mmCIF file of C-alpha atoms in Angstrom:
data_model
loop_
_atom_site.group_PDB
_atom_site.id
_atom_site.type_symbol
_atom_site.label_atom_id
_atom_site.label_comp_id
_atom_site.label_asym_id
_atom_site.label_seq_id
_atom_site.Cartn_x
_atom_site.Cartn_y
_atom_site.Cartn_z
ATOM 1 C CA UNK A 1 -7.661 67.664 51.094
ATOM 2 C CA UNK A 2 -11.263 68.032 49.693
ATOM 3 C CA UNK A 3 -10.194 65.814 46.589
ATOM 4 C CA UNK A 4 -8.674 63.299 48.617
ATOM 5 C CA UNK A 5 -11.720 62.891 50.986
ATOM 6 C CA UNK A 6 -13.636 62.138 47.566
ATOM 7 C CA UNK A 7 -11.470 59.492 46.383
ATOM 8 C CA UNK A 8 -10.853 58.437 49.584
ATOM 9 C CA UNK A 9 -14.695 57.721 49.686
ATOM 10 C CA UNK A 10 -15.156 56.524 46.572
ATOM 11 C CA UNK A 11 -12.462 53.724 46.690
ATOM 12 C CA UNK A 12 -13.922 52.399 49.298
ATOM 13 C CA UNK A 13 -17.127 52.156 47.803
ATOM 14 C CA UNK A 14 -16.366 50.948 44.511
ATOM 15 C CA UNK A 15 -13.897 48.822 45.320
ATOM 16 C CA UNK A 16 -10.411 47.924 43.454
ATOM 17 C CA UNK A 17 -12.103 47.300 39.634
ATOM 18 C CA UNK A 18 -13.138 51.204 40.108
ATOM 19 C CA UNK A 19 -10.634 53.522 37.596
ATOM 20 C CA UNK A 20 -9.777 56.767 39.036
ATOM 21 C CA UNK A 21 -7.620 59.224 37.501
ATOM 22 C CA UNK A 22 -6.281 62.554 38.543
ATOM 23 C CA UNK A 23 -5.259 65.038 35.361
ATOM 24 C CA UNK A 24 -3.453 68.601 35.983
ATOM 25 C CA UNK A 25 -4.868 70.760 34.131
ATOM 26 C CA UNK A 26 -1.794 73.442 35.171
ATOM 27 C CA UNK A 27 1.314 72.861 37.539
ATOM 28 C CA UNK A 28 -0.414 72.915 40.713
ATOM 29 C CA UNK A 29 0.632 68.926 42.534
ATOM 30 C CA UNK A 30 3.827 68.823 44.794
ATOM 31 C CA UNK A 31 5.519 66.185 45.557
ATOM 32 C CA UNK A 32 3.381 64.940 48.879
ATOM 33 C CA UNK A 33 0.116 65.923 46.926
ATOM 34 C CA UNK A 34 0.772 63.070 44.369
ATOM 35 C CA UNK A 35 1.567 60.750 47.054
ATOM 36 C CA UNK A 36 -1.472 61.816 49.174
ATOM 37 C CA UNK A 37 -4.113 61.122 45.924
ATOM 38 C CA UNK A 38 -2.203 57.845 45.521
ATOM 39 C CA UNK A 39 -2.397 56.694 49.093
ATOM 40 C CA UNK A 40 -6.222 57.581 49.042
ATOM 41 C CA UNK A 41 -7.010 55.518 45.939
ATOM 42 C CA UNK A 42 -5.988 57.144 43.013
ATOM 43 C CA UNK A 43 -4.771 54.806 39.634
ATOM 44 C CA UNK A 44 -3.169 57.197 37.908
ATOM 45 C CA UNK A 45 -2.106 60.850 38.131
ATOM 46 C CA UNK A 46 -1.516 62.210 34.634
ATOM 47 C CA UNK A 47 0.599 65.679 34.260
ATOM 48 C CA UNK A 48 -0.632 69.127 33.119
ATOM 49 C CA UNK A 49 2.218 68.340 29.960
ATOM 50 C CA UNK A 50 0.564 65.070 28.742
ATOM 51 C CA UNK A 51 -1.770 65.862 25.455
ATOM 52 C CA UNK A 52 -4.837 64.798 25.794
ATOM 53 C CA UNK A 53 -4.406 61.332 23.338
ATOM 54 C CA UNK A 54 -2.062 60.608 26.063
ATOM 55 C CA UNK A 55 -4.499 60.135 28.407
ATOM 56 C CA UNK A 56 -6.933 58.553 26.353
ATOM 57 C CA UNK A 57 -4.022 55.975 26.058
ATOM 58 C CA UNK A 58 -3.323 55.704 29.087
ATOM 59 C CA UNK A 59 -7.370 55.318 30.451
ATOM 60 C CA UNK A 60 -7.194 52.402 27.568
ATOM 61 C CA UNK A 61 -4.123 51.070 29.258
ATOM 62 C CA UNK A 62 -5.767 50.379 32.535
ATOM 63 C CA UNK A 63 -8.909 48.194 31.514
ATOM 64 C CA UNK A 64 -8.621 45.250 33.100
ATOM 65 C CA UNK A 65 -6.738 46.434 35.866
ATOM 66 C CA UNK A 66 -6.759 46.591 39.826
ATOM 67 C CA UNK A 67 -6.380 49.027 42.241
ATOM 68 C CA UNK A 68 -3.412 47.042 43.733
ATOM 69 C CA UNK A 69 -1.669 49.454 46.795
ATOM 70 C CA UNK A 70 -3.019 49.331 50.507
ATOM 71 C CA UNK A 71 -5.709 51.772 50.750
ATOM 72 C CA UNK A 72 -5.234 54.226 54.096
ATOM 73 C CA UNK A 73 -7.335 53.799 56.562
ATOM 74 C CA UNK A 74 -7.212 56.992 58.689
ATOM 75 C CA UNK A 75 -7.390 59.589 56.203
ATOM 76 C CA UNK A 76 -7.388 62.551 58.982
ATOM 77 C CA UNK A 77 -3.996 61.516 60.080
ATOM 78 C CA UNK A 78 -2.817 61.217 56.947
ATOM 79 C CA UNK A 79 -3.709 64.572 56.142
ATOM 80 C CA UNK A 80 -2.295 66.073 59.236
ATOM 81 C CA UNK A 81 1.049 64.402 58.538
ATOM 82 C CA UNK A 82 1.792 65.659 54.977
ATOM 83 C CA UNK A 83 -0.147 69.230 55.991
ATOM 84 C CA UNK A 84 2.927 71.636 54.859
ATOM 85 C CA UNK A 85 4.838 73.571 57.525
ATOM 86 C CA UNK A 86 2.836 76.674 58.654
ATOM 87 C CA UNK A 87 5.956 78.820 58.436
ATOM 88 C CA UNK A 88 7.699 80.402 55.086
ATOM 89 C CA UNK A 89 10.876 82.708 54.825
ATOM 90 C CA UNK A 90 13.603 83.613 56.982
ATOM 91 C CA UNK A 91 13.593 81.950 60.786
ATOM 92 C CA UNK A 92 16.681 81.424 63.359
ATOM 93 C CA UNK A 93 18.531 78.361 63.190
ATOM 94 C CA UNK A 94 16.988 76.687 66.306
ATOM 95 C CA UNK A 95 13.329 76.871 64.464
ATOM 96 C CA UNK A 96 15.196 75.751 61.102
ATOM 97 C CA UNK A 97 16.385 72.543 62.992
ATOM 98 C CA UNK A 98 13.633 71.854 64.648
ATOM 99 C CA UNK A 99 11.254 72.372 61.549
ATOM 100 C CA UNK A 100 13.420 70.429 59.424
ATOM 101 C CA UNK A 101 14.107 67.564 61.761
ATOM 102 C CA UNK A 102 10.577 67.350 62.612
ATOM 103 C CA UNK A 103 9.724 66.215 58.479
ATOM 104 C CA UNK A 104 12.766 63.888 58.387
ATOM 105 C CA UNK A 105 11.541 61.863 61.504
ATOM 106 C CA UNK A 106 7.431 62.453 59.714
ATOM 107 C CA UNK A 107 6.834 58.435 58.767
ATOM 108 C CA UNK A 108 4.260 59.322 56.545
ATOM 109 C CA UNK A 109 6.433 61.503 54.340
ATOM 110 C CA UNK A 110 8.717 59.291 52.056
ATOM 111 C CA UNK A 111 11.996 58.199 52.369
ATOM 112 C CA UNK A 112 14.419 60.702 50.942
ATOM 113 C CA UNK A 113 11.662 62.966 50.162
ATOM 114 C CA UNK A 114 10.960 65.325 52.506
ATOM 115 C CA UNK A 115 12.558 68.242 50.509
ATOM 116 C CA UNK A 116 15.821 69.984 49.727
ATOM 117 C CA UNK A 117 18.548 71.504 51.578
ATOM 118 C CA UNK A 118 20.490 73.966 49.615
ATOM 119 C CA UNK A 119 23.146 76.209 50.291
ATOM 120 C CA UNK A 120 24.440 79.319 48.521
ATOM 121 C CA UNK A 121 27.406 81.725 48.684
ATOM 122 C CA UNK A 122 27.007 84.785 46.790
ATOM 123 C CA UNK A 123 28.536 86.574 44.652
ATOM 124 C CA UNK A 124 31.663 88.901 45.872
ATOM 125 C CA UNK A 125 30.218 92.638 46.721
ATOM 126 C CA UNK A 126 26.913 91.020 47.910
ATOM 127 C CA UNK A 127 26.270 89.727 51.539
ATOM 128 C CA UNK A 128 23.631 87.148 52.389
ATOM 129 C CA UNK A 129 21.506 89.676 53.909
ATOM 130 C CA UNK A 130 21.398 91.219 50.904
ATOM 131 C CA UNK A 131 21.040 87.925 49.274
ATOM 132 C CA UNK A 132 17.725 87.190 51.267
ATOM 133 C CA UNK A 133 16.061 90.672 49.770
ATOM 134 C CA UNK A 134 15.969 89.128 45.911
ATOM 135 C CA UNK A 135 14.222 86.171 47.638
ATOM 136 C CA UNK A 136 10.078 85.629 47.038
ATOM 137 C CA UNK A 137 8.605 82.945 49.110
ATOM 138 C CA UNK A 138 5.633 82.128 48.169
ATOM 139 C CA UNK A 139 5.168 78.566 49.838
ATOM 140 C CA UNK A 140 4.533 77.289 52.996
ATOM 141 C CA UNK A 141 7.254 75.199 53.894
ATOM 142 C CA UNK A 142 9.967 77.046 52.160
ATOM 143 C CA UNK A 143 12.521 78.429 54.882
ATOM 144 C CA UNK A 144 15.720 80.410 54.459
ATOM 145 C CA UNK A 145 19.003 80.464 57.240
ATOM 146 C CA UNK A 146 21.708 83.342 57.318
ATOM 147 C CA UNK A 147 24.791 81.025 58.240
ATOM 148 C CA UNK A 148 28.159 82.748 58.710
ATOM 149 C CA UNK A 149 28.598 83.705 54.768
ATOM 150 C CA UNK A 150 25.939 81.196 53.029
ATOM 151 C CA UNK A 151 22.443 81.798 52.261
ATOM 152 C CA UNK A 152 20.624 78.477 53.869
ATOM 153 C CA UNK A 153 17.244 77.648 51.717
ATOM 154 C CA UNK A 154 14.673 74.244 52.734
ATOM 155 C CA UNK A 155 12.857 73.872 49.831
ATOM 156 C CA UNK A 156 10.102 71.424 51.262
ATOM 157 C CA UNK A 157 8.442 68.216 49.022
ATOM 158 C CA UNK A 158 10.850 69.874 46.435
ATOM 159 C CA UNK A 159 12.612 66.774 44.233
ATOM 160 C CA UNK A 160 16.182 67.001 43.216
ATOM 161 C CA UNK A 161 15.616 66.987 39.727
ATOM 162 C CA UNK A 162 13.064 70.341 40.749
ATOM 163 C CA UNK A 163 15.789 72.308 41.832
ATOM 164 C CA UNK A 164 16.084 74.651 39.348
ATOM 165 C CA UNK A 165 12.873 75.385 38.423
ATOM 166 C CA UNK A 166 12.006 76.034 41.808
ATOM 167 C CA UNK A 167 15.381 78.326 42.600
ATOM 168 C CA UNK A 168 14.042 80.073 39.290
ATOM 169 C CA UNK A 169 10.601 80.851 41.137
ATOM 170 C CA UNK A 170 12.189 81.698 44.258
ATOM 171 C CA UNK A 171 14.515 84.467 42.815
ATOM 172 C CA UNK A 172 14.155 87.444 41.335
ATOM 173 C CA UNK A 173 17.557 87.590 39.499
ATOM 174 C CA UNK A 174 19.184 84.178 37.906
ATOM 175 C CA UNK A 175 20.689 82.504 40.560
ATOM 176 C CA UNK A 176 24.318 81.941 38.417
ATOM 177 C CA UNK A 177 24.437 85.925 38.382
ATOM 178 C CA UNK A 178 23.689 86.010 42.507
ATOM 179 C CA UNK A 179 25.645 83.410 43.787
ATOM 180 C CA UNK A 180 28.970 81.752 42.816
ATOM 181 C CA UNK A 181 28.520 78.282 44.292
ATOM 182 C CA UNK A 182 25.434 76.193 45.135
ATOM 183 C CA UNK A 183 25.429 72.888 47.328
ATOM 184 C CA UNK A 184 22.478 70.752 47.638
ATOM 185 C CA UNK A 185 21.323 67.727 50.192
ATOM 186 C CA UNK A 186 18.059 65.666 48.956
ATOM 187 C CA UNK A 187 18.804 62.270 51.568
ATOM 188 C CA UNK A 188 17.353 62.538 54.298
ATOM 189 C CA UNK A 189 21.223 61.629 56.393
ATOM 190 C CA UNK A 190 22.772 64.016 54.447
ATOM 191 C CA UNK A 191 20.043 66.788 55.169
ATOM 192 C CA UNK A 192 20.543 65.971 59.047
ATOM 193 C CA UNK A 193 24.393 65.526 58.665
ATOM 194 C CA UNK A 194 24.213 69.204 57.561
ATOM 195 C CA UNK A 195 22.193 70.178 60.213
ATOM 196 C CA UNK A 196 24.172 68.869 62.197
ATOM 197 C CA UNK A 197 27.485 70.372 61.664
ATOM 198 C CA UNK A 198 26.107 73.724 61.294
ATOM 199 C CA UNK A 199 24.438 72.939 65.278
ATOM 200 C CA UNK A 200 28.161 71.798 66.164
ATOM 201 C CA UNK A 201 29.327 75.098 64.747
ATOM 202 C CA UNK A 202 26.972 77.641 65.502
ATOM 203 C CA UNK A 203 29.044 80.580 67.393
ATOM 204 C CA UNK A 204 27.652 83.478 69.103
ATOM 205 C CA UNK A 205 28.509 85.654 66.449
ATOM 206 C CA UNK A 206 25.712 84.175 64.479
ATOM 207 C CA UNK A 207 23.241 84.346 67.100
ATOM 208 C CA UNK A 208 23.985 88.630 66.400
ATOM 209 C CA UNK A 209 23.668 88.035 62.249
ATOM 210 C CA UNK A 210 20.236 87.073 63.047
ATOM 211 C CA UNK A 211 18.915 89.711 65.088
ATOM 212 C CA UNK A 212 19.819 92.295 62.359
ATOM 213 C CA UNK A 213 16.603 93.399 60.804
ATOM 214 C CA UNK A 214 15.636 91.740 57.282
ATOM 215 C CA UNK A 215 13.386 93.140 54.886
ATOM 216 C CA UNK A 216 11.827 89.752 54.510
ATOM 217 C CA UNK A 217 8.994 89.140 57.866
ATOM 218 C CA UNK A 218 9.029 85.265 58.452
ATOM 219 C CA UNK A 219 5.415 83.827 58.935
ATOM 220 C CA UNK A 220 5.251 81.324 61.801
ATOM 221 C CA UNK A 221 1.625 79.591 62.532
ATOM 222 C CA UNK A 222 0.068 82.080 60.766
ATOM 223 C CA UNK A 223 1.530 85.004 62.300
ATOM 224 C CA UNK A 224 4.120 87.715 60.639
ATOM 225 C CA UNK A 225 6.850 87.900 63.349
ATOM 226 C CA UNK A 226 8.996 90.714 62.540
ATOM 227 C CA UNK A 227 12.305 91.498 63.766
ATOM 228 C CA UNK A 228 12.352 94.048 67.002
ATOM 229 C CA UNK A 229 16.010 93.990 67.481
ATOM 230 C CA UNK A 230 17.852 97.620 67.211
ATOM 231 C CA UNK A 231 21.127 97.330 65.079
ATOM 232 C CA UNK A 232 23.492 100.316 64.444
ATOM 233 C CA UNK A 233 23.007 102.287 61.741
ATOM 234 C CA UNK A 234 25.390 101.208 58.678
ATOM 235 C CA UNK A 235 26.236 102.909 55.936
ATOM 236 C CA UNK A 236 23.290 102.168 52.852
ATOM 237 C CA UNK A 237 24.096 100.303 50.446
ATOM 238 C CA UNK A 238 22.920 99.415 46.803
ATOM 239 C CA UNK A 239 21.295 96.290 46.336
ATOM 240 C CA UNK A 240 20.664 94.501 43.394
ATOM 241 C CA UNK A 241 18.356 95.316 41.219
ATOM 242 C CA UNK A 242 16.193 93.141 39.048
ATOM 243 C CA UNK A 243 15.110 93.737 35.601
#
């Protein structure tokens, strides 16, 4: 936000002849991060994997050139729209919907953008529960559903060709040795089509999956809400391990 309020500022004080480029200088810029530096003014946003003759090239490349997009205007609601969601981890399905459903209708977010839906049935011997314990969320915006025998993951301003890298970052244990099939939605009317059947579907029975306690706390606004349901106590079992 603090680098976008600076280009923000000086595009509009320099005008469109003004060259401004952003370079990574590690992975660090989601999806809605590049699109928030462009919308503010930016020419150019070069990658942390472009060598630096590269971007000499590519400064040369621009000379002449003008700052040719519509500039924003309100910067402060910009930034509020693409703000990630202040939740991570495992919620219930009616704050999954609603989370969800609230970035598809965001208009500032692009079209067929707003992040991944992906679901995954593990491997025979482990449940999704157990599933849910190799899982390391470490973004906000990242949420994970326990539907009847599929592990539900949102992997928000993710892009479909992202997938696996960020499944890889997510997991402790390769994916292909955890889980036997893997379905993804990236359109925004297939991610609510999905939605939507599971909502059509949703039985009472998994209304009780999720008040079994998880050894993953979901953070909502900033708080940890842990699980205060009692469940019986069930036999313990081994859970993978990752090396």
């Amino acid at each position: 936000a603090t680098l976008a309020r600076q280009i923000h500022t000086v595009r509009q004080a320099r005008g469109n002849a003004v060259k401004l480029i952003i370079r990574e200088l590690e992975a660090c810029l989601r999806y809605n991060d590049e699109r928030l530096l462009l919308a503010c003014g930016i020419n150019a946003i070069v990658p942390h994997t472009e060598s630096l003759s590269h971007l000499l090239t590519l400064i040369d490349s621009i000379q002449g050139t003008l700052f040719q997009r519509p500039l924003v205007q309100n910067l402060d609601e910009l930034l509020r729209a693409v703000r990630p969601l202040e939740m991570r981890g495992q919620i219930v399905f009616s704050q999954f919907y609603e989370a969800i459903n609230q970035l598809i209708k965001n208009p500032y977010l692009p079209q067929d953008g707003k992040g991944i839906l992906v679901a995954l049935k593990p491997v025979e011997g482990l449940t999704p529960v157990q599933s849910l314990s190799l899982c390391h969320f470490r973004r906000n915006g990242d949420l994970a559903l326990l539907y009847k025998n599929q592990l539900y993951l949102f992997l928000s301003a993710c892009r479909i060709n992202d997938i696996h890298i960020a499944l890889k970052s997510l997991f402790r244990l390769p994916v292909k040795e955890a889980f036997i099939n893997t379905t993804s939605w990236h359109l925004d009317k297939d991610i609510v089509n999905e939605l939507e059947r599971i909502k059509a579907n949703y039985s009472i029975s998994n209304i009780l999956e999720e008040s079994l306690p998880f050894e993953k706390d979901a953070i909502l606004d900033g708080a940890v809400m842990k699980n205060t349901h009692s469940a019986p106590q069930m036999p313990l079992r081994r859970y993978p391990v990752p090396t």
